[in-house]
Coordinates of C-alpha atoms in Angstrom, one line a residue:
M101 CA 20.0 -61.5 -7.9
Y102 CA 23.9 -61.5 -8.0
C103 CA 25.5 -58.1 -8.6
V104 CA 29.1 -56.8 -8.4
Q105 CA 28.8 -53.6 -9.6
C106 CA 29.8 -51.3 -6.7
E107 CA 31.6 -51.2 -3.6
Q108 CA 27.8 -51.8 -1.8
S109 CA 28.2 -55.4 -3.0
N110 CA 28.6 -58.1 -0.1
K111 CA 31.5 -60.2 -0.3
G112 CA 31.1 -62.7 -3.3
G113 CA 28.7 -60.2 -4.5
C114 CA 24.9 -59.5 -3.8
A115 CA 23.7 -63.2 -4.3
V116 CA 20.4 -62.2 -2.3
K117 CA 16.9 -60.9 -2.6
V118 CA 17.5 -57.4 -1.8
G119 CA 21.1 -55.8 -2.4
S120 CA 22.3 -53.6 0.2
C121 CA 21.5 -50.7 -1.8
G122 CA 17.9 -51.7 -1.4
K123 CA 17.7 -53.0 -5.1
T124 CA 15.2 -55.7 -5.1
A125 CA 15.8 -59.3 -7.1
D126 CA 13.0 -58.2 -9.4
V127 CA 14.3 -55.0 -10.3
A128 CA 17.8 -56.3 -10.6
D129 CA 16.2 -58.7 -13.4
Q130 CA 14.5 -55.8 -15.1
Q131 CA 17.9 -53.8 -15.4
D132 CA 19.7 -56.9 -16.9
V133 CA 17.0 -57.5 -19.4
L134 CA 17.2 -54.0 -20.1
L135 CA 20.7 -53.8 -20.8
R136 CA 20.7 -56.6 -22.8
L137 CA 18.5 -54.9 -25.1
M138 CA 20.1 -52.0 -25.2
Q139 CA 23.3 -53.9 -26.6
G140 CA 21.0 -55.5 -29.3
V141 CA 19.8 -51.7 -29.9
S142 CA 23.8 -50.7 -30.4
V143 CA 24.1 -53.7 -32.6
Y144 CA 21.5 -51.8 -35.4
A145 CA 22.7 -48.7 -34.6
D146 CA 26.2 -49.2 -34.8
R147 CA 25.5 -50.8 -38.5
A148 CA 23.5 -47.9 -39.5
A149 CA 26.6 -45.6 -38.5
R150 CA 28.8 -47.8 -40.5
V151 CA 27.0 -46.6 -43.5
G152 CA 26.4 -42.9 -42.1
A153 CA 22.9 -43.2 -41.0
R154 CA 21.6 -42.5 -37.6
D155 CA 18.3 -42.3 -35.5
E156 CA 18.0 -39.3 -33.2
Q157 CA 15.4 -40.9 -31.1
V158 CA 17.4 -44.0 -30.7
D159 CA 20.6 -41.7 -29.6
S160 CA 18.7 -39.8 -27.0
F161 CA 17.0 -42.8 -25.6
T162 CA 20.2 -44.8 -25.0
P163 CA 22.4 -42.9 -22.5
H164 CA 19.0 -42.4 -20.2
A165 CA 18.3 -46.3 -20.3
W166 CA 21.7 -46.9 -19.3
F167 CA 21.8 -44.3 -16.5
T168 CA 18.6 -45.7 -15.1
T169 CA 20.7 -49.1 -14.3
L170 CA 23.5 -47.7 -12.4
T171 CA 23.7 -48.1 -8.4
N172 CA 21.3 -46.0 -6.2
V173 CA 19.8 -44.4 -9.4
N174 CA 16.5 -46.2 -10.3
F175 CA 14.6 -48.9 -8.1
D176 CA 10.8 -48.2 -9.4
S177 CA 9.6 -51.6 -11.4
T178 CA 6.9 -50.0 -12.7
R179 CA 9.4 -47.8 -14.8
F180 CA 11.4 -50.5 -16.0
D181 CA 8.3 -52.2 -17.4
R182 CA 8.0 -49.2 -19.2
L183 CA 11.9 -48.9 -20.4
I184 CA 12.2 -52.5 -21.7
D185 CA 9.0 -51.6 -23.6
R186 CA 10.5 -48.3 -25.0
A187 CA 13.9 -50.5 -25.7
I188 CA 12.2 -53.0 -27.5
G189 CA 10.6 -50.1 -29.8
M190 CA 14.0 -48.3 -29.9
R191 CA 15.5 -51.9 -31.2
E192 CA 13.0 -52.2 -34.1
R193 CA 13.8 -48.3 -35.0
A194 CA 17.3 -48.7 -35.0
R195 CA 16.8 -52.1 -37.3
A196 CA 14.7 -50.0 -39.7
C197 CA 17.3 -47.2 -39.8
A198 CA 20.1 -49.7 -40.7
L199 CA 18.0 -51.6 -43.1
T200 CA 16.9 -48.2 -45.1
A201 CA 20.3 -47.0 -45.1
G202 CA 21.4 -50.4 -46.6
A203 CA 23.6 -51.7 -43.8
D204 CA 25.2 -55.3 -43.6
L205 CA 22.8 -57.1 -41.1
S206 CA 24.3 -60.5 -41.3
A207 CA 26.0 -62.3 -38.3
L208 CA 23.7 -60.5 -35.7
P209 CA 24.6 -61.6 -32.3
E210 CA 22.0 -62.8 -29.7
P211 CA 20.8 -59.4 -28.2
A212 CA 20.1 -57.7 -31.6
T213 CA 17.2 -60.7 -31.9
W214 CA 16.6 -61.8 -28.1
N215 CA 13.0 -61.9 -27.3
P216 CA 12.6 -61.4 -23.2
G217 CA 8.9 -61.6 -23.7
I218 CA 5.9 -59.3 -23.0
T219 CA 4.9 -59.8 -19.6
R220 CA 6.6 -59.2 -16.5
A221 CA 6.6 -63.0 -15.5
E222 CA 8.1 -63.9 -19.1
R223 CA 11.0 -61.2 -18.5
A224 CA 11.9 -62.6 -15.2
A225 CA 11.8 -66.4 -16.7
A226 CA 14.3 -64.6 -19.5
A227 CA 16.4 -62.7 -16.9
P228 CA 18.9 -65.3 -16.4
F229 CA 19.8 -65.2 -20.1
A230 CA 21.1 -61.6 -19.6
A231 CA 22.6 -62.4 -16.1
I232 CA 26.5 -61.9 -15.8
Q233 CA 26.6 -65.5 -13.8
R234 CA 25.7 -66.9 -17.2
W235 CA 29.0 -66.7 -18.6
M236 CA 31.0 -67.5 -15.4
D237 CA 31.0 -71.2 -15.8
R238 CA 31.7 -70.9 -19.5
D239 CA 34.2 -68.0 -19.9
G240 CA 35.8 -67.8 -16.3
P241 CA 36.2 -65.1 -14.1
S242 CA 38.9 -63.1 -15.4
V243 CA 37.0 -62.9 -18.9
T244 CA 33.8 -62.1 -17.1
G245 CA 35.5 -59.6 -14.9
L246 CA 37.1 -57.4 -18.0
R247 CA 33.5 -58.0 -19.5
N248 CA 32.1 -56.1 -16.4
L249 CA 34.6 -53.5 -16.1
L250 CA 33.5 -52.7 -19.9
L251 CA 30.1 -52.9 -19.1
Y252 CA 30.7 -50.6 -16.1
G253 CA 32.5 -48.1 -17.8
L254 CA 29.7 -47.8 -20.4
K255 CA 27.6 -47.1 -17.7
G256 CA 29.5 -44.3 -16.2
T257 CA 29.9 -42.9 -19.7
A258 CA 26.4 -42.8 -20.2
A259 CA 25.5 -41.3 -17.1
Y260 CA 27.8 -38.4 -17.9
S261 CA 26.6 -38.4 -21.7
E262 CA 22.7 -37.9 -20.3
H263 CA 23.9 -35.0 -17.6
A264 CA 25.1 -33.3 -21.1
R265 CA 22.1 -34.3 -23.2
V266 CA 19.6 -32.9 -21.0
L267 CA 21.4 -29.4 -21.2
G268 CA 21.3 -29.7 -25.2
Q269 CA 24.9 -31.1 -25.8
E270 CA 25.3 -34.5 -27.7
E271 CA 27.4 -35.5 -30.7
A272 CA 26.7 -38.2 -33.1
A273 CA 30.3 -39.0 -33.3
I274 CA 30.2 -39.9 -29.6
N275 CA 26.9 -41.6 -29.6
A276 CA 28.4 -43.6 -32.9
E277 CA 31.6 -44.6 -30.9
F278 CA 29.2 -45.5 -27.7
H279 CA 27.4 -47.7 -30.1
R280 CA 30.2 -49.8 -31.5
I281 CA 31.6 -50.3 -28.1
S282 CA 28.1 -51.6 -26.6
A283 CA 27.6 -53.7 -29.9
F284 CA 31.1 -55.0 -29.4
L285 CA 29.8 -56.2 -25.7
A286 CA 27.0 -57.7 -27.1
T287 CA 29.1 -60.4 -28.8
D288 CA 30.1 -61.6 -25.6
P289 CA 33.7 -61.2 -26.3
T290 CA 36.3 -63.7 -24.8
D291 CA 39.8 -62.3 -26.3
I292 CA 41.4 -60.4 -23.2
D293 CA 43.5 -58.1 -25.3
A294 CA 40.4 -57.0 -27.4
L295 CA 38.5 -56.7 -23.9
L296 CA 41.3 -54.4 -22.5
R297 CA 41.5 -52.5 -25.6
E298 CA 37.6 -51.8 -25.7
C299 CA 38.0 -51.0 -22.0
L300 CA 40.8 -47.8 -23.0
A301 CA 38.7 -47.2 -25.6
V302 CA 35.5 -46.6 -23.4
G303 CA 38.3 -44.2 -21.4
G304 CA 38.9 -42.5 -24.3
L305 CA 35.2 -41.9 -24.9
N306 CA 34.4 -40.9 -21.8
L307 CA 37.3 -38.1 -21.7
K308 CA 35.2 -36.6 -24.9
V309 CA 32.0 -36.9 -22.8
M310 CA 33.3 -35.4 -19.8
A311 CA 34.7 -32.2 -22.6
L312 CA 31.2 -32.1 -23.8
L313 CA 29.5 -31.9 -20.1
D314 CA 32.0 -29.4 -19.1
A315 CA 31.1 -27.1 -22.2
A316 CA 27.4 -27.8 -21.5
N317 CA 27.6 -26.7 -17.8
T318 CA 30.2 -23.8 -18.6
G319 CA 28.3 -22.5 -21.7
R320 CA 24.8 -22.8 -19.9
F321 CA 25.9 -21.5 -16.3
G322 CA 29.3 -19.8 -16.8
H323 CA 32.7 -21.0 -15.6
P324 CA 33.0 -21.7 -11.8
E325 CA 34.3 -18.7 -9.8
I326 CA 35.8 -18.7 -6.0
T327 CA 33.1 -18.8 -4.0
M328 CA 32.7 -19.1 -0.2
V329 CA 29.8 -21.6 0.0
R330 CA 27.6 -21.2 3.1
M331 CA 27.4 -24.7 4.8
S332 CA 24.9 -23.8 7.4
P333 CA 21.2 -23.1 6.8
V334 CA 19.3 -19.9 7.4
A335 CA 15.8 -19.1 8.6
G336 CA 12.7 -20.0 6.1
K337 CA 10.7 -22.5 4.2
A338 CA 13.4 -24.9 2.4
I339 CA 14.0 -27.1 -0.6
L340 CA 17.0 -29.4 -0.8
V341 CA 18.2 -30.7 -4.1
S342 CA 20.6 -33.8 -4.3
G343 CA 22.5 -35.4 -7.1
H344 CA 24.2 -34.1 -10.1
D345 CA 21.7 -32.1 -12.2
M346 CA 22.1 -28.5 -12.8
G347 CA 19.8 -28.0 -15.2
D348 CA 16.8 -29.4 -12.7
L349 CA 18.5 -27.1 -10.2
E350 CA 18.2 -23.9 -12.4
A351 CA 14.4 -24.5 -13.0
L352 CA 13.7 -25.0 -9.2
L353 CA 15.4 -22.0 -8.5
Q354 CA 13.4 -19.9 -11.7
Q355 CA 10.4 -21.4 -10.5
T356 CA 10.7 -20.6 -6.6
E357 CA 12.0 -17.0 -7.0
G358 CA 10.1 -14.4 -5.1
L359 CA 8.2 -17.2 -3.1
G360 CA 10.3 -17.1 0.2
I361 CA 11.5 -20.4 -0.2
N362 CA 15.4 -21.0 0.3
V363 CA 17.2 -23.7 -2.0
Y364 CA 20.1 -25.7 -0.8
T365 CA 22.4 -28.0 -2.6
H366 CA 23.3 -31.5 -1.1
G367 CA 25.9 -33.6 -2.0
E368 CA 27.4 -33.4 -5.6
L369 CA 25.7 -30.6 -6.3
M370 CA 27.5 -28.5 -3.8
P371 CA 29.8 -27.2 -6.7
A372 CA 26.8 -25.6 -8.4
N373 CA 26.8 -22.8 -5.5
A374 CA 30.0 -21.7 -7.8
Y375 CA 28.4 -21.0 -11.1
P376 CA 27.2 -17.4 -12.2
G377 CA 24.2 -18.5 -13.7
L378 CA 23.0 -20.3 -10.4
K379 CA 24.5 -18.5 -7.6
K380 CA 23.0 -15.2 -9.2
Y381 CA 19.7 -16.4 -7.4
A382 CA 19.8 -14.8 -4.2
H383 CA 17.7 -18.0 -2.5
L384 CA 20.3 -20.2 -3.5
A385 CA 21.1 -20.5 0.3
G386 CA 24.1 -22.7 0.0
N387 CA 24.8 -26.2 0.8
Y388 CA 23.1 -28.6 3.5
G389 CA 24.7 -31.8 4.5
G390 CA 27.5 -33.9 3.1
A391 CA 27.9 -36.9 1.1
W392 CA 25.1 -39.2 -0.3
Q393 CA 25.7 -42.2 2.2
D394 CA 24.5 -39.8 4.8
Q395 CA 21.5 -38.8 3.2
Q396 CA 18.9 -40.5 5.3
K397 CA 19.8 -39.0 8.5
E398 CA 20.3 -35.6 6.8
F399 CA 17.4 -35.7 4.8
D400 CA 15.1 -36.9 7.9
A401 CA 16.5 -33.7 10.1
F402 CA 15.9 -31.1 6.7
P403 CA 12.6 -29.3 7.7
G404 CA 11.4 -29.0 3.9
A405 CA 10.9 -30.6 0.7
I406 CA 13.5 -32.8 -1.1
L407 CA 14.2 -33.1 -4.7
M408 CA 16.6 -36.1 -6.0
T409 CA 18.0 -35.9 -9.3
S410 CA 20.4 -38.1 -11.0
N411 CA 21.6 -40.5 -8.8
C412 CA 22.8 -41.8 -5.3
L413 CA 19.0 -42.3 -3.6
I414 CA 18.9 -44.4 -0.5
N415 CA 15.7 -46.0 0.6
P416 CA 13.2 -43.2 1.9
E417 CA 11.0 -45.3 3.6
I418 CA 13.4 -46.4 6.3
K419 CA 13.2 -42.7 7.9
G420 CA 10.2 -40.0 8.0
Y421 CA 10.6 -38.2 4.8
A422 CA 8.9 -40.6 2.4
D423 CA 6.2 -38.3 2.1
R424 CA 8.5 -35.0 1.4
I425 CA 10.8 -36.6 -1.3
F426 CA 10.4 -36.0 -5.2
T427 CA 12.5 -37.8 -8.1
A428 CA 13.4 -36.3 -11.2
G429 CA 15.2 -37.3 -14.5
P430 CA 16.5 -41.4 -14.4
V431 CA 16.1 -41.5 -10.4
G432 CA 12.8 -43.3 -9.1
W433 CA 11.6 -45.3 -6.1
N434 CA 8.4 -47.4 -6.1
G435 CA 5.8 -44.9 -4.6
V436 CA 7.5 -41.9 -4.5
P437 CA 6.2 -39.0 -7.1
H438 CA 8.3 -38.4 -10.1
I439 CA 8.6 -35.0 -11.7
Q440 CA 8.6 -34.7 -15.5
N441 CA 9.6 -32.0 -17.8
H442 CA 10.7 -29.5 -14.6
E443 CA 7.2 -29.0 -13.4
F444 CA 8.1 -28.6 -9.7
A445 CA 4.7 -27.6 -8.6
P446 CA 4.4 -30.4 -6.0
V447 CA 7.8 -29.9 -4.8
I448 CA 7.0 -26.5 -3.8
A449 CA 3.8 -27.0 -2.6
C450 CA 5.3 -29.6 -0.2
A451 CA 7.9 -27.4 0.6
L452 CA 5.5 -24.5 1.8
T453 CA 3.5 -27.1 4.1
Q454 CA 6.7 -27.6 5.9
P455 CA 8.2 -25.8 8.9
G456 CA 11.5 -24.9 7.4
F457 CA 14.2 -23.5 9.3
A458 CA 13.6 -21.6 12.5
A459 CA 16.5 -19.4 12.8
D460 CA 19.9 -19.0 11.3
A461 CA 22.2 -21.4 11.9
P462 CA 26.0 -19.9 13.0
E463 CA 27.7 -19.1 9.6
Q464 CA 30.1 -21.9 8.4
R465 CA 31.6 -21.2 4.5
I466 CA 34.2 -23.1 2.6
P467 CA 35.8 -22.2 -0.7
A468 CA 34.5 -23.9 -4.3
G469 CA 35.0 -23.0 -7.7
F470 CA 38.4 -24.0 -8.5
A471 CA 37.6 -25.5 -11.7
R472 CA 39.9 -25.6 -14.8
N473 CA 39.2 -21.9 -15.9
T474 CA 39.7 -20.7 -12.4
V475 CA 43.3 -22.5 -11.9
M476 CA 44.4 -21.7 -15.5
G477 CA 43.7 -18.0 -14.6
V478 CA 46.4 -18.1 -12.1
A479 CA 48.5 -20.4 -14.0
D480 CA 51.6 -18.2 -13.8
T481 CA 51.5 -18.1 -10.4
L482 CA 50.9 -21.4 -9.9
L483 CA 53.7 -22.5 -12.2
G484 CA 55.9 -19.6 -10.3
M485 CA 55.2 -21.5 -7.2
I486 CA 56.1 -24.9 -8.3
K487 CA 59.3 -23.6 -10.0
G488 CA 60.3 -21.7 -7.0
G489 CA 60.0 -24.5 -4.7
E490 CA 56.8 -23.2 -2.8
V491 CA 54.4 -26.0 -3.9
K492 CA 56.5 -29.2 -4.1
N493 CA 53.7 -31.6 -4.7
L494 CA 50.2 -31.8 -6.4
F495 CA 47.8 -34.4 -4.8
L496 CA 44.4 -35.5 -6.4
I497 CA 42.5 -37.0 -3.6
G498 CA 38.7 -37.5 -4.3
G499 CA 36.2 -39.4 -6.0
C500 CA 32.9 -41.3 -4.9
D501 CA 32.5 -41.8 -1.2
G502 CA 30.6 -44.7 0.4
A503 CA 29.8 -46.1 4.1
R504 CA 32.0 -48.9 4.4
P505 CA 34.9 -48.8 6.8
G506 CA 38.4 -47.8 5.8
R507 CA 37.2 -44.7 3.7
N508 CA 38.7 -42.2 6.5
Y509 CA 41.8 -43.2 4.5
F510 CA 41.3 -40.2 2.1
H511 CA 40.7 -37.8 5.2
D512 CA 43.9 -39.0 6.9
L513 CA 46.0 -38.8 3.7
A514 CA 44.7 -35.5 3.0
V515 CA 45.5 -33.7 6.2
S516 CA 48.9 -35.7 6.1
T517 CA 50.1 -33.8 3.1
P518 CA 53.0 -31.8 3.7
A519 CA 52.3 -28.0 4.2
D520 CA 54.1 -27.1 0.8
S521 CA 51.4 -29.1 -1.1
L522 CA 48.3 -28.4 -2.9
V523 CA 45.2 -30.8 -3.0
L524 CA 43.0 -30.9 -5.8
T525 CA 39.6 -32.7 -4.8
L526 CA 36.2 -33.5 -6.8
G527 CA 33.3 -35.7 -6.3
C528 CA 31.6 -36.3 -2.8
G529 CA 34.7 -37.8 -1.8
K530 CA 35.8 -34.4 -0.4
F531 CA 33.3 -34.3 1.9
R532 CA 35.9 -36.5 4.2
F533 CA 38.1 -33.2 4.8
N534 CA 36.8 -30.1 2.6
R535 CA 36.0 -28.5 6.0
E536 CA 39.6 -28.8 7.8
D537 CA 41.6 -25.9 7.7
M538 CA 44.6 -26.7 5.8
G539 CA 46.0 -23.6 5.4
T540 CA 47.2 -21.5 2.2
I541 CA 50.3 -21.0 0.0
N542 CA 50.5 -17.3 -0.8
G543 CA 47.0 -16.7 -0.4
I544 CA 45.9 -19.9 -2.0
P545 CA 44.0 -21.9 -0.2
R546 CA 45.7 -25.9 0.0
V547 CA 42.5 -27.9 -0.7
L548 CA 41.0 -26.8 -4.3
D549 CA 37.5 -27.9 -4.8
M550 CA 37.3 -28.6 -8.7
G551 CA 33.8 -29.7 -8.8
Q552 CA 31.6 -32.7 -9.2
C553 CA 33.2 -36.1 -10.0
N554 CA 32.6 -35.2 -13.9
D555 CA 35.0 -32.3 -13.3
A556 CA 38.0 -34.8 -13.0
Y557 CA 38.2 -33.4 -16.6
S558 CA 39.2 -30.1 -15.1
A559 CA 42.0 -31.6 -13.1
I560 CA 43.2 -33.7 -16.2
Q561 CA 43.1 -30.5 -18.3
V562 CA 45.6 -28.4 -15.2
A563 CA 47.4 -31.6 -15.3
V564 CA 48.2 -31.5 -18.8
A565 CA 48.9 -27.6 -19.0
V566 CA 51.1 -27.6 -16.0
A567 CA 53.1 -30.5 -17.6
G568 CA 53.4 -28.5 -20.8
A569 CA 54.3 -25.3 -19.3
L570 CA 57.3 -27.4 -17.1
G571 CA 58.3 -29.2 -20.5
C572 CA 57.3 -32.7 -19.1
E573 CA 55.0 -35.6 -19.4
V574 CA 52.3 -35.7 -16.8
N575 CA 53.6 -39.0 -15.3
D576 CA 57.0 -37.0 -14.5
L577 CA 55.0 -34.2 -12.3
P578 CA 54.9 -34.6 -8.6
L579 CA 51.3 -35.6 -9.1
H580 CA 49.9 -38.1 -6.7
Y581 CA 46.3 -39.8 -6.8
G582 CA 44.2 -41.0 -4.2
I583 CA 41.3 -42.2 -5.9
S584 CA 38.0 -43.3 -4.0
W585 CA 36.3 -45.8 -6.2
F586 CA 32.4 -46.6 -5.5
E587 CA 30.4 -47.0 -8.5
Q588 CA 30.4 -47.0 -12.2
K589 CA 30.8 -43.1 -12.7
A590 CA 34.1 -43.9 -11.2
T591 CA 34.9 -46.8 -13.2
A592 CA 34.5 -44.7 -16.3
V593 CA 36.7 -41.8 -15.1
L594 CA 39.6 -44.5 -13.9
L595 CA 39.1 -45.9 -17.5
T596 CA 39.9 -42.5 -18.5
M597 CA 43.1 -42.0 -16.6
L598 CA 44.5 -45.1 -17.9
H599 CA 43.4 -44.3 -21.1
L600 CA 45.6 -41.1 -20.9
G601 CA 48.4 -43.3 -19.4
L602 CA 48.4 -42.3 -15.9
R603 CA 50.2 -44.2 -13.7
K604 CA 50.6 -45.1 -9.7
I605 CA 47.3 -44.4 -9.0
H606 CA 46.2 -45.2 -5.5
L607 CA 42.7 -46.8 -5.9
G608 CA 40.3 -48.0 -2.8
P609 CA 39.4 -48.3 0.0
T610 CA 38.4 -51.7 -1.7
L611 CA 39.1 -52.9 -4.9
P612 CA 35.8 -53.5 -7.4
Q613 CA 34.7 -57.2 -6.6
F614 CA 34.6 -57.8 -10.8
L615 CA 38.2 -57.2 -10.9
T616 CA 39.6 -60.9 -10.3
P617 CA 43.4 -61.2 -9.4
E618 CA 44.4 -61.9 -12.7
V619 CA 42.7 -58.7 -14.3
L620 CA 44.1 -56.5 -11.4
G621 CA 47.6 -58.3 -12.2
V622 CA 47.1 -57.0 -15.6
L623 CA 46.3 -53.5 -14.5
I624 CA 49.1 -53.4 -12.1
D625 CA 51.6 -54.6 -14.7
K626 CA 50.3 -52.0 -17.3
F627 CA 49.2 -49.2 -15.1
D628 CA 51.0 -49.5 -11.6
I629 CA 47.3 -49.7 -10.0
R630 CA 48.2 -49.6 -6.5
P631 CA 45.5 -50.9 -3.9
T632 CA 45.4 -48.2 -1.1
G633 CA 46.9 -49.4 2.4
D634 CA 48.1 -47.6 5.1
P635 CA 47.4 -43.8 4.3
Q636 CA 51.1 -42.5 5.6
E637 CA 52.9 -45.7 4.3
D638 CA 51.1 -44.4 0.7
L639 CA 52.0 -41.0 1.4
A640 CA 55.5 -42.0 2.1
R641 CA 56.0 -43.7 -1.0
M642 CA 54.1 -40.8 -3.1
L643 CA 56.8 -38.4 -1.9
A644 CA 59.6 -40.6 -2.0
A645 CA 58.8 -41.1 -5.8
A646 CA 58.1 -37.3 -6.5

């Protein structure tokens, strides 16, 4: 396998039999085949959309299929066999839809007609035709790198779209734009300017998708409220829910009500504790643990059942919890029971057989719930503090976390920010510093937890509103960015920030391997992207520019 899609990639790419994430070469091949077929699906769906036609099943399957190929999501080869079968069927549905609508089906690119075979052996033999290194010699690293930037941005956008879709929110126009860009990618484009335009188009699309997901979350669970989230366990039977999917969490809370089982969030689900529609359940006991990369240690120590939703799964076989972890949604691992249709009885039964926590741990709480509605609710106060000089700088520090050395940069940057500044944070990158006592300004905590990584939308809306109230552009605000990059959702968010014209983004701790020096040079020139360096030097540069 050869993989450069995330920070776990070895130097030069994961040219190995098993990736750093635990993905096997066989599964990597299956994911490549699936994505090539899905580009073919989009070719027909795009042609159909041009004449006003669509197939709802195709549109529903598309984000889910793309989501399964993200880093640390699905490692289950049997499920990929089924996904590839379904993709072939969906391609035919999309073709039939286009034909019936009278769409032009001339000059079809390769993914629209490519046949990877029926058996796993045939598909393994066909996989090199779908692998990214196929084009490295023909098109060079810069063109290939830009296509990867586009591909991985689409992956992240698909993930957020799937999060919204499972909560009942999707839009035909968003699906059509996704298919359009995916169909463009299916042509194996080589024009650098066109590739850059489409990368920014992904950023614009992802902004719409994040708005849709924000509407799905707040429409279903209410707007987050300032909440002191318990970070230490209490006595009793226990279930731990990790990932991003608040719909899964809600269903589990409903099914465990009155059973004497405490439910805890983990990782990116911690912000769920601030939503009224979820915090109303008394047995939502708080958050256990921190970011995803520590899960093997934390899951092993957790004395209950574990449910992994959406993404960030690490090999559960290494530690002693493989017999009490379950997956849901796009997540999968060979041999791990998979929950469908929110039927969580096996998870509950497992939790009842486990010892649970014997006693309450010393109480620890941290504030959360500073999403856009909360922050804008005190907009006058915030603007007054900025105009009066009580708040001189705003920092957006967060994103995806990971295990590589250098990620203490974001902790060191956050704790070094001046006392007259506010730190907006989101994603699991916040676990680097969210238990630090950084004080308050006029009773407002200096660290404002805005939520999950998709809640970059909240941060963007707050920045736009503050700039509008001050009569300036967002780039003129004393707003500084320290963005922790890891995988494809972060790629989509970065493209959204670039689409909005945000500049001087400090990105790290290591840059994506698919960004060749030439491509990085373009991004530095156009957007002043800045690789992270020494946190004190970066902070001094940020403050000097304020």
